[in-house]
Amino acid sequence: MELRALRYFVAVADELHFGRAAERLHVAQPAVSQQIARLERELGVRLLDRSPRRVRLTAAGHRVLDAARGTLAAAGQVRLAAQQVTATVRIGTAAGMTARLERGIDAFRERAPEFDVVLVDLPVEARLNALRQGELDLALIRGVRSVPGLEVLPTWRERLFAVVSRHHPAAGQEAVGLAELVDDTLRVPAREYDPLLHDAVVSALQGSGLHPRAGRPTGTLQDTVVEVGSEPRSWTVLPADQVAEVRSTRVRAIPIEPAITIAGSVVVAPDTASSAAGCAVAAFRDEDVPHRP
């Protein structure tokens, strides 16, 4: 019996949908179906009831699910033990976190000098998948509140800034209200580049009660900044850490008033949070974000 088959089964049990489980695992759907069928043959029981409209666990499936989670957690502990021998902590990151990473890693090494830190730059979904597969020890992610199969530890908050062309009427202001921008075109990076950050920013703006005019989605952060800099009546929204990495002289970043913030978290696999994870939360936490026991 392979751990991969158990991981696939747990993913389907979490999602109750083969397609979503395949997306979460970053594999083709037939591969998930084949692994589940193989697991059922090996165990001699049906784990899932399938119909065109829904998937649900059988009674045997519920029992096996608990055992599968325990087995995967035990395998994670084995990996963790091996990692602790080599004293390496693999942290999943992304663009726009340089200053936080520098501060956090310095603080992390003060707290746990025995660990060697390895940074792995991955898109957000790949970061989460790598955590599930045991290929990362923890990940830094913005805009996430909960993730199936993983533990989210709130760690910091970033203020959101309006980014406008230097020719925009608000470019010289010390702060700007959303009401001043509501008639201009809001350019937001396409959701596929970072769905969690995208959704968090959109939710934060909707929470203001205003509905800015949305323009065509942009591409990467770099593309967004270039396009906004070329359009005097367009704007975008970026977290403070990303603003710090914008080098273009064609745009201005202005604090939004009243302040709007976005959450950042350390995400770890359940039951495998080690002293390294605890040190990482302490290292990357902002002082105004309370610790969650």
mmCIF file of C-alpha atoms in Angstrom:
data_model
loop_
_atom_site.group_PDB
_atom_site.id
_atom_site.type_symbol
_atom_site.label_atom_id
_atom_site.label_comp_id
_atom_site.label_asym_id
_atom_site.label_seq_id
_atom_site.Cartn_x
_atom_site.Cartn_y
_atom_site.Cartn_z
ATOM 1 C CA MET A 1 0.000 0.000 0.000
ATOM 2 C CA GLU A 2 1.489 3.331 -1.071
ATOM 3 C CA LEU A 3 1.324 6.585 0.880
ATOM 4 C CA ARG A 4 0.365 8.260 -2.392
ATOM 5 C CA ALA A 5 -2.876 6.266 -2.516
ATOM 6 C CA LEU A 6 -3.699 7.333 1.040
ATOM 7 C CA ARG A 7 -2.950 10.985 0.215
ATOM 8 C CA TYR A 8 -5.239 10.799 -2.816
ATOM 9 C CA PHE A 9 -7.994 9.178 -0.754
ATOM 10 C CA VAL A 10 -7.749 11.848 1.965
ATOM 11 C CA ALA A 11 -7.900 14.585 -0.681
ATOM 12 C CA VAL A 12 -11.076 13.104 -2.193
ATOM 13 C CA ALA A 13 -12.567 12.643 1.278
ATOM 14 C CA ASP A 14 -11.844 16.313 2.088
ATOM 15 C CA GLU A 15 -13.234 17.646 -1.169
ATOM 16 C CA LEU A 16 -15.937 15.006 -1.845
ATOM 17 C CA HIS A 17 -15.193 15.669 -5.501
ATOM 18 C CA PHE A 18 -12.658 13.892 -7.720
ATOM 19 C CA GLY A 19 -12.035 16.925 -9.911
ATOM 20 C CA ARG A 20 -11.315 19.286 -7.018
ATOM 21 C CA ALA A 21 -9.126 16.661 -5.361
ATOM 22 C CA ALA A 22 -7.123 16.317 -8.581
ATOM 23 C CA GLU A 23 -6.673 20.095 -8.762
ATOM 24 C CA ARG A 24 -5.533 20.176 -5.139
ATOM 25 C CA LEU A 25 -3.034 17.376 -5.800
ATOM 26 C CA HIS A 26 -1.939 18.883 -9.129
ATOM 27 C CA VAL A 27 -2.542 15.625 -11.010
ATOM 28 C CA ALA A 28 -4.962 14.470 -13.682
ATOM 29 C CA GLN A 29 -8.343 13.246 -12.449
ATOM 30 C CA PRO A 30 -7.910 9.727 -13.909
ATOM 31 C CA ALA A 31 -4.805 9.286 -11.755
ATOM 32 C CA VAL A 32 -6.887 9.980 -8.641
ATOM 33 C CA SER A 33 -9.596 7.537 -9.727
ATOM 34 C CA GLN A 34 -7.005 4.836 -10.448
ATOM 35 C CA GLN A 35 -5.342 5.227 -7.040
ATOM 36 C CA ILE A 36 -8.675 5.098 -5.210
ATOM 37 C CA ALA A 37 -9.751 2.007 -7.166
ATOM 38 C CA ARG A 38 -6.420 0.327 -6.423
ATOM 39 C CA LEU A 39 -6.723 1.145 -2.731
ATOM 40 C CA GLU A 40 -10.244 -0.287 -2.622
ATOM 41 C CA ARG A 41 -9.029 -3.479 -4.292
ATOM 42 C CA GLU A 42 -6.160 -3.834 -1.820
ATOM 43 C CA LEU A 43 -8.443 -3.295 1.169
ATOM 44 C CA GLY A 44 -11.326 -5.325 -0.232
ATOM 45 C CA VAL A 45 -13.926 -2.677 0.657
ATOM 46 C CA ARG A 46 -15.673 0.191 -1.087
ATOM 47 C CA LEU A 47 -14.503 3.489 0.392
ATOM 48 C CA LEU A 48 -16.624 5.914 -1.616
ATOM 49 C CA ASP A 49 -20.115 5.943 -3.030
ATOM 50 C CA ARG A 50 -19.976 7.673 -6.406
ATOM 51 C CA SER A 51 -22.850 9.111 -8.383
ATOM 52 C CA PRO A 52 -22.987 11.672 -11.214
ATOM 53 C CA ARG A 53 -24.073 14.284 -8.679
ATOM 54 C CA ARG A 54 -22.036 13.610 -5.577
ATOM 55 C CA VAL A 55 -19.353 11.593 -3.828
ATOM 56 C CA ARG A 56 -19.689 10.456 -0.235
ATOM 57 C CA LEU A 57 -17.807 8.220 2.172
ATOM 58 C CA THR A 58 -19.092 4.771 2.999
ATOM 59 C CA ALA A 59 -19.041 3.521 6.586
ATOM 60 C CA ALA A 60 -15.783 1.724 5.777
ATOM 61 C CA GLY A 61 -14.505 4.909 4.157
ATOM 62 C CA HIS A 62 -15.022 6.854 7.382
ATOM 63 C CA ARG A 63 -13.038 4.263 9.343
ATOM 64 C CA VAL A 64 -10.246 4.116 6.796
ATOM 65 C CA LEU A 65 -10.092 7.930 6.598
ATOM 66 C CA ASP A 66 -9.166 8.204 10.284
ATOM 67 C CA ALA A 67 -6.506 5.524 9.869
ATOM 68 C CA ALA A 68 -5.198 7.140 6.676
ATOM 69 C CA ARG A 69 -4.821 10.519 8.381
ATOM 70 C CA GLY A 70 -2.946 8.845 11.222
ATOM 71 C CA THR A 71 -0.660 7.002 8.824
ATOM 72 C CA LEU A 72 0.149 10.166 6.863
ATOM 73 C CA ALA A 73 0.786 12.064 10.091
ATOM 74 C CA ALA A 74 3.146 9.292 11.240
ATOM 75 C CA ALA A 75 4.947 9.449 7.894
ATOM 76 C CA GLY A 76 5.251 13.186 8.376
ATOM 77 C CA GLN A 77 6.814 12.623 11.775
ATOM 78 C CA VAL A 78 9.376 10.306 10.173
ATOM 79 C CA ARG A 79 10.233 12.998 7.626
ATOM 80 C CA LEU A 80 10.379 15.573 10.399
ATOM 81 C CA ALA A 81 12.785 13.411 12.395
ATOM 82 C CA ALA A 82 15.036 13.097 9.364
ATOM 83 C CA GLN A 83 14.882 16.844 8.776
ATOM 84 C CA GLN A 84 15.761 17.545 12.383
ATOM 85 C CA VAL A 85 18.839 15.371 12.027
ATOM 86 C CA THR A 86 19.951 17.503 9.084
ATOM 87 C CA ALA A 87 18.640 20.653 10.870
ATOM 88 C CA THR A 88 17.033 22.022 7.693
ATOM 89 C CA VAL A 89 13.773 23.937 7.538
ATOM 90 C CA ARG A 90 12.232 24.453 4.102
ATOM 91 C CA ILE A 91 10.060 27.579 3.890
ATOM 92 C CA GLY A 92 7.716 28.211 0.975
ATOM 93 C CA THR A 93 7.712 31.858 -0.094
ATOM 94 C CA ALA A 94 6.740 34.114 -2.989
ATOM 95 C CA ALA A 95 7.699 37.446 -4.509
ATOM 96 C CA GLY A 96 6.988 40.551 -2.474
ATOM 97 C CA MET A 97 8.275 39.314 0.898
ATOM 98 C CA THR A 98 11.967 40.191 0.775
ATOM 99 C CA ALA A 99 12.133 42.569 3.743
ATOM 100 C CA ARG A 100 9.907 40.362 5.909
ATOM 101 C CA LEU A 101 11.969 37.305 5.014
ATOM 102 C CA GLU A 102 15.222 39.059 5.878
ATOM 103 C CA ARG A 103 13.906 40.216 9.265
ATOM 104 C CA GLY A 104 12.197 36.919 9.960
ATOM 105 C CA ILE A 105 15.133 34.690 9.079
ATOM 106 C CA ASP A 106 17.473 36.773 11.265
ATOM 107 C CA ALA A 107 15.025 36.426 14.160
ATOM 108 C CA PHE A 108 14.473 32.741 13.391
ATOM 109 C CA ARG A 109 18.196 31.984 13.548
ATOM 110 C CA GLU A 110 18.496 33.835 16.831
ATOM 111 C CA ARG A 111 15.798 31.595 18.285
ATOM 112 C CA ALA A 112 16.908 28.356 16.594
ATOM 113 C CA PRO A 113 20.528 28.607 15.436
ATOM 114 C CA GLU A 114 20.670 24.834 14.898
ATOM 115 C CA PHE A 115 18.391 25.057 11.849
ATOM 116 C CA ASP A 116 19.518 25.811 8.317
ATOM 117 C CA VAL A 117 16.840 27.730 6.408
ATOM 118 C CA VAL A 118 16.098 26.898 2.770
ATOM 119 C CA LEU A 119 13.711 29.188 0.853
ATOM 120 C CA VAL A 120 11.549 27.707 -1.905
ATOM 121 C CA ASP A 121 9.728 30.181 -4.194
ATOM 122 C CA LEU A 122 6.458 28.630 -5.429
ATOM 123 C CA PRO A 123 2.991 29.812 -6.548
ATOM 124 C CA VAL A 124 0.496 29.688 -3.715
ATOM 125 C CA GLU A 125 -1.286 26.485 -4.750
ATOM 126 C CA ALA A 126 2.045 24.746 -5.312
ATOM 127 C CA ARG A 127 3.176 25.897 -1.860
ATOM 128 C CA LEU A 128 0.113 24.357 -0.238
ATOM 129 C CA ASN A 129 0.504 21.153 -2.221
ATOM 130 C CA ALA A 130 4.194 20.916 -1.293
ATOM 131 C CA LEU A 131 3.207 21.177 2.379
ATOM 132 C CA ARG A 132 0.717 18.358 1.978
ATOM 133 C CA GLN A 133 3.311 16.224 0.224
ATOM 134 C CA GLY A 134 5.932 16.861 2.928
ATOM 135 C CA GLU A 135 8.186 18.763 0.526
ATOM 136 C CA LEU A 136 8.022 21.934 2.668
ATOM 137 C CA ASP A 137 8.068 22.358 6.436
ATOM 138 C CA LEU A 138 6.097 25.590 6.478
ATOM 139 C CA ALA A 139 4.931 28.319 4.121
ATOM 140 C CA LEU A 140 4.254 32.052 4.320
ATOM 141 C CA ILE A 141 0.949 32.956 2.673
ATOM 142 C CA ARG A 142 -1.213 36.087 2.528
ATOM 143 C CA GLY A 143 -4.978 36.143 2.610
ATOM 144 C CA VAL A 144 -5.660 32.601 3.852
ATOM 145 C CA ARG A 145 -7.988 31.806 6.762
ATOM 146 C CA SER A 146 -8.286 28.040 6.509
ATOM 147 C CA VAL A 147 -6.916 25.319 4.226
ATOM 148 C CA PRO A 148 -8.231 21.725 4.125
ATOM 149 C CA GLY A 149 -5.659 19.389 5.626
ATOM 150 C CA LEU A 150 -3.325 22.142 6.857
ATOM 151 C CA GLU A 151 -3.027 24.362 9.923
ATOM 152 C CA VAL A 152 -3.082 28.148 9.455
ATOM 153 C CA LEU A 153 -1.279 30.216 12.116
ATOM 154 C CA PRO A 154 -2.099 33.977 11.834
ATOM 155 C CA THR A 155 1.198 35.802 12.035
ATOM 156 C CA TRP A 156 1.139 39.337 10.603
ATOM 157 C CA ARG A 157 -1.019 42.008 9.002
ATOM 158 C CA GLU A 158 -0.090 44.318 6.137
ATOM 159 C CA ARG A 159 -1.678 47.629 5.317
ATOM 160 C CA LEU A 160 -3.053 47.989 1.798
ATOM 161 C CA PHE A 161 -1.868 50.828 -0.435
ATOM 162 C CA ALA A 162 -3.453 52.360 -3.503
ATOM 163 C CA VAL A 163 -0.950 52.407 -6.356
ATOM 164 C CA VAL A 164 -1.603 55.048 -9.029
ATOM 165 C CA SER A 165 0.186 56.619 -11.975
ATOM 166 C CA ARG A 166 2.376 59.582 -11.068
ATOM 167 C CA HIS A 167 0.001 61.608 -13.276
ATOM 168 C CA HIS A 168 -3.080 60.601 -11.272
ATOM 169 C CA PRO A 169 -4.752 63.520 -9.397
ATOM 170 C CA ALA A 170 -4.152 61.747 -6.074
ATOM 171 C CA ALA A 171 -0.447 61.020 -6.712
ATOM 172 C CA GLY A 172 0.769 63.814 -4.449
ATOM 173 C CA GLN A 173 -1.490 63.051 -1.492
ATOM 174 C CA GLU A 174 -0.294 61.574 1.799
ATOM 175 C CA ALA A 175 -3.373 59.335 1.994
ATOM 176 C CA VAL A 176 -6.362 58.580 -0.193
ATOM 177 C CA GLY A 177 -9.907 57.381 0.465
ATOM 178 C CA LEU A 178 -11.506 54.733 -1.695
ATOM 179 C CA ALA A 179 -14.318 57.153 -2.471
ATOM 180 C CA GLU A 180 -11.780 59.326 -4.315
ATOM 181 C CA LEU A 181 -10.861 56.390 -6.577
ATOM 182 C CA VAL A 182 -14.247 54.795 -7.118
ATOM 183 C CA ASP A 183 -14.749 56.387 -10.557
ATOM 184 C CA ASP A 184 -11.316 55.320 -11.789
ATOM 185 C CA THR A 185 -10.482 51.877 -13.209
ATOM 186 C CA LEU A 186 -9.287 49.310 -10.680
ATOM 187 C CA ARG A 187 -6.709 46.908 -12.127
ATOM 188 C CA VAL A 188 -6.215 43.715 -10.134
ATOM 189 C CA PRO A 189 -3.854 40.848 -11.068
ATOM 190 C CA ALA A 190 -5.706 37.861 -12.509
ATOM 191 C CA ARG A 191 -6.874 35.388 -9.884
ATOM 192 C CA GLU A 192 -4.767 32.507 -11.235
ATOM 193 C CA TYR A 193 -1.520 34.264 -10.201
ATOM 194 C CA ASP A 194 -2.412 34.267 -6.488
ATOM 195 C CA PRO A 195 -6.060 33.347 -5.817
ATOM 196 C CA LEU A 196 -5.848 33.786 -2.043
ATOM 197 C CA LEU A 197 -4.351 37.289 -2.245
ATOM 198 C CA HIS A 198 -6.704 38.232 -5.070
ATOM 199 C CA ASP A 199 -9.778 37.130 -3.105
ATOM 200 C CA ALA A 200 -8.576 38.798 0.084
ATOM 201 C CA VAL A 201 -8.002 42.147 -1.659
ATOM 202 C CA VAL A 202 -11.377 42.009 -3.433
ATOM 203 C CA SER A 203 -13.102 41.066 -0.164
ATOM 204 C CA ALA A 204 -11.393 43.934 1.679
ATOM 205 C CA LEU A 205 -12.542 46.427 -0.953
ATOM 206 C CA GLN A 206 -16.093 45.072 -0.924
ATOM 207 C CA GLY A 207 -16.100 45.397 2.841
ATOM 208 C CA SER A 208 -15.681 49.156 2.420
ATOM 209 C CA GLY A 209 -19.182 49.367 0.955
ATOM 210 C CA LEU A 210 -17.848 50.893 -2.252
ATOM 211 C CA HIS A 211 -17.720 49.216 -5.631
ATOM 212 C CA PRO A 212 -14.831 50.520 -7.752
ATOM 213 C CA ARG A 213 -15.085 50.147 -11.499
ATOM 214 C CA ALA A 214 -13.162 47.003 -12.385
ATOM 215 C CA GLY A 215 -10.943 46.948 -15.440
ATOM 216 C CA ARG A 216 -9.409 44.054 -17.324
ATOM 217 C CA PRO A 217 -7.396 41.760 -15.003
ATOM 218 C CA THR A 218 -3.652 42.211 -15.282
ATOM 219 C CA GLY A 219 -0.887 39.609 -15.169
ATOM 220 C CA THR A 220 1.948 39.520 -12.666
ATOM 221 C CA LEU A 221 2.754 42.199 -10.094
ATOM 222 C CA GLN A 222 5.306 43.659 -12.501
ATOM 223 C CA ASP A 223 2.744 43.769 -15.328
ATOM 224 C CA THR A 224 0.218 45.440 -13.031
ATOM 225 C CA VAL A 225 2.617 48.202 -12.008
ATOM 226 C CA VAL A 226 3.688 48.867 -15.602
ATOM 227 C CA GLU A 227 0.091 49.049 -16.858
ATOM 228 C CA VAL A 228 -1.085 51.306 -14.015
ATOM 229 C CA GLY A 229 1.901 53.575 -14.617
ATOM 230 C CA SER A 230 0.778 53.965 -18.219
ATOM 231 C CA GLU A 231 -2.873 54.736 -17.411
ATOM 232 C CA PRO A 232 -3.373 58.039 -15.527
ATOM 233 C CA ARG A 233 -6.892 57.155 -14.330
ATOM 234 C CA SER A 234 -6.338 53.579 -13.252
ATOM 235 C CA TRP A 235 -5.136 52.149 -9.926
ATOM 236 C CA THR A 236 -4.411 48.933 -8.087
ATOM 237 C CA VAL A 237 -4.108 47.751 -4.496
ATOM 238 C CA LEU A 238 -0.978 46.163 -3.030
ATOM 239 C CA PRO A 239 0.076 45.017 0.465
ATOM 240 C CA ALA A 240 2.809 47.021 2.163
ATOM 241 C CA ASP A 241 5.529 44.396 1.677
ATOM 242 C CA GLN A 242 4.898 44.307 -2.069
ATOM 243 C CA VAL A 243 4.853 48.100 -2.231
ATOM 244 C CA ALA A 244 8.328 48.121 -0.690
ATOM 245 C CA GLU A 245 9.615 46.169 -3.694
ATOM 246 C CA VAL A 246 8.109 48.403 -6.383
ATOM 247 C CA ARG A 247 10.991 50.231 -8.056
ATOM 248 C CA SER A 248 9.077 52.008 -10.828
ATOM 249 C CA THR A 249 9.209 55.827 -10.851
ATOM 250 C CA ARG A 250 6.024 55.888 -12.940
ATOM 251 C CA VAL A 251 3.712 55.065 -10.023
ATOM 252 C CA ARG A 252 3.017 56.315 -6.513
ATOM 253 C CA ALA A 253 1.912 54.176 -3.545
ATOM 254 C CA ILE A 254 -0.496 55.958 -1.185
ATOM 255 C CA PRO A 255 -1.870 54.640 2.148
ATOM 256 C CA ILE A 256 -5.606 53.998 2.024
ATOM 257 C CA GLU A 257 -7.670 55.813 4.672
ATOM 258 C CA PRO A 258 -9.457 54.464 6.620
ATOM 259 C CA ALA A 259 -6.787 51.787 6.779
ATOM 260 C CA ILE A 260 -7.508 48.383 5.242
ATOM 261 C CA THR A 261 -5.271 45.417 6.090
ATOM 262 C CA ILE A 262 -4.657 41.905 4.839
ATOM 263 C CA ALA A 263 -3.590 38.951 6.991
ATOM 264 C CA GLY A 264 -0.452 36.885 6.555
ATOM 265 C CA SER A 265 0.055 33.437 8.065
ATOM 266 C CA VAL A 266 2.538 30.661 8.638
ATOM 267 C CA VAL A 267 0.927 27.474 7.292
ATOM 268 C CA VAL A 268 2.066 24.021 8.433
ATOM 269 C CA ALA A 269 0.942 20.416 8.109
ATOM 270 C CA PRO A 270 -1.174 19.227 11.084
ATOM 271 C CA ASP A 271 0.485 17.133 13.773
ATOM 272 C CA THR A 272 3.926 17.944 12.431
ATOM 273 C CA ALA A 273 4.385 21.411 13.905
ATOM 274 C CA SER A 274 7.840 21.272 15.465
ATOM 275 C CA SER A 275 9.890 23.730 17.465
ATOM 276 C CA ALA A 276 10.979 25.095 14.102
ATOM 277 C CA ALA A 277 7.391 26.016 13.197
ATOM 278 C CA GLY A 278 6.914 27.689 16.559
ATOM 279 C CA CYS A 279 10.117 29.654 16.066
ATOM 280 C CA ALA A 280 8.985 30.681 12.577
ATOM 281 C CA VAL A 281 5.663 32.021 13.865
ATOM 282 C CA ALA A 282 7.474 34.016 16.544
ATOM 283 C CA ALA A 283 10.039 35.286 14.040
ATOM 284 C CA PHE A 284 7.596 36.440 11.363
ATOM 285 C CA ARG A 285 4.857 37.695 13.689
ATOM 286 C CA ASP A 286 4.068 41.398 13.866
ATOM 287 C CA GLU A 287 3.820 42.713 17.390
ATOM 288 C CA ASP A 288 0.136 43.633 17.017
ATOM 289 C CA VAL A 289 -0.952 40.124 15.941
ATOM 290 C CA PRO A 290 -1.782 38.043 19.048
ATOM 291 C CA HIS A 291 -0.298 34.600 19.381
ATOM 292 C CA ARG A 292 -2.737 31.725 18.898
ATOM 293 C CA PRO A 293 -1.930 28.873 21.290
#
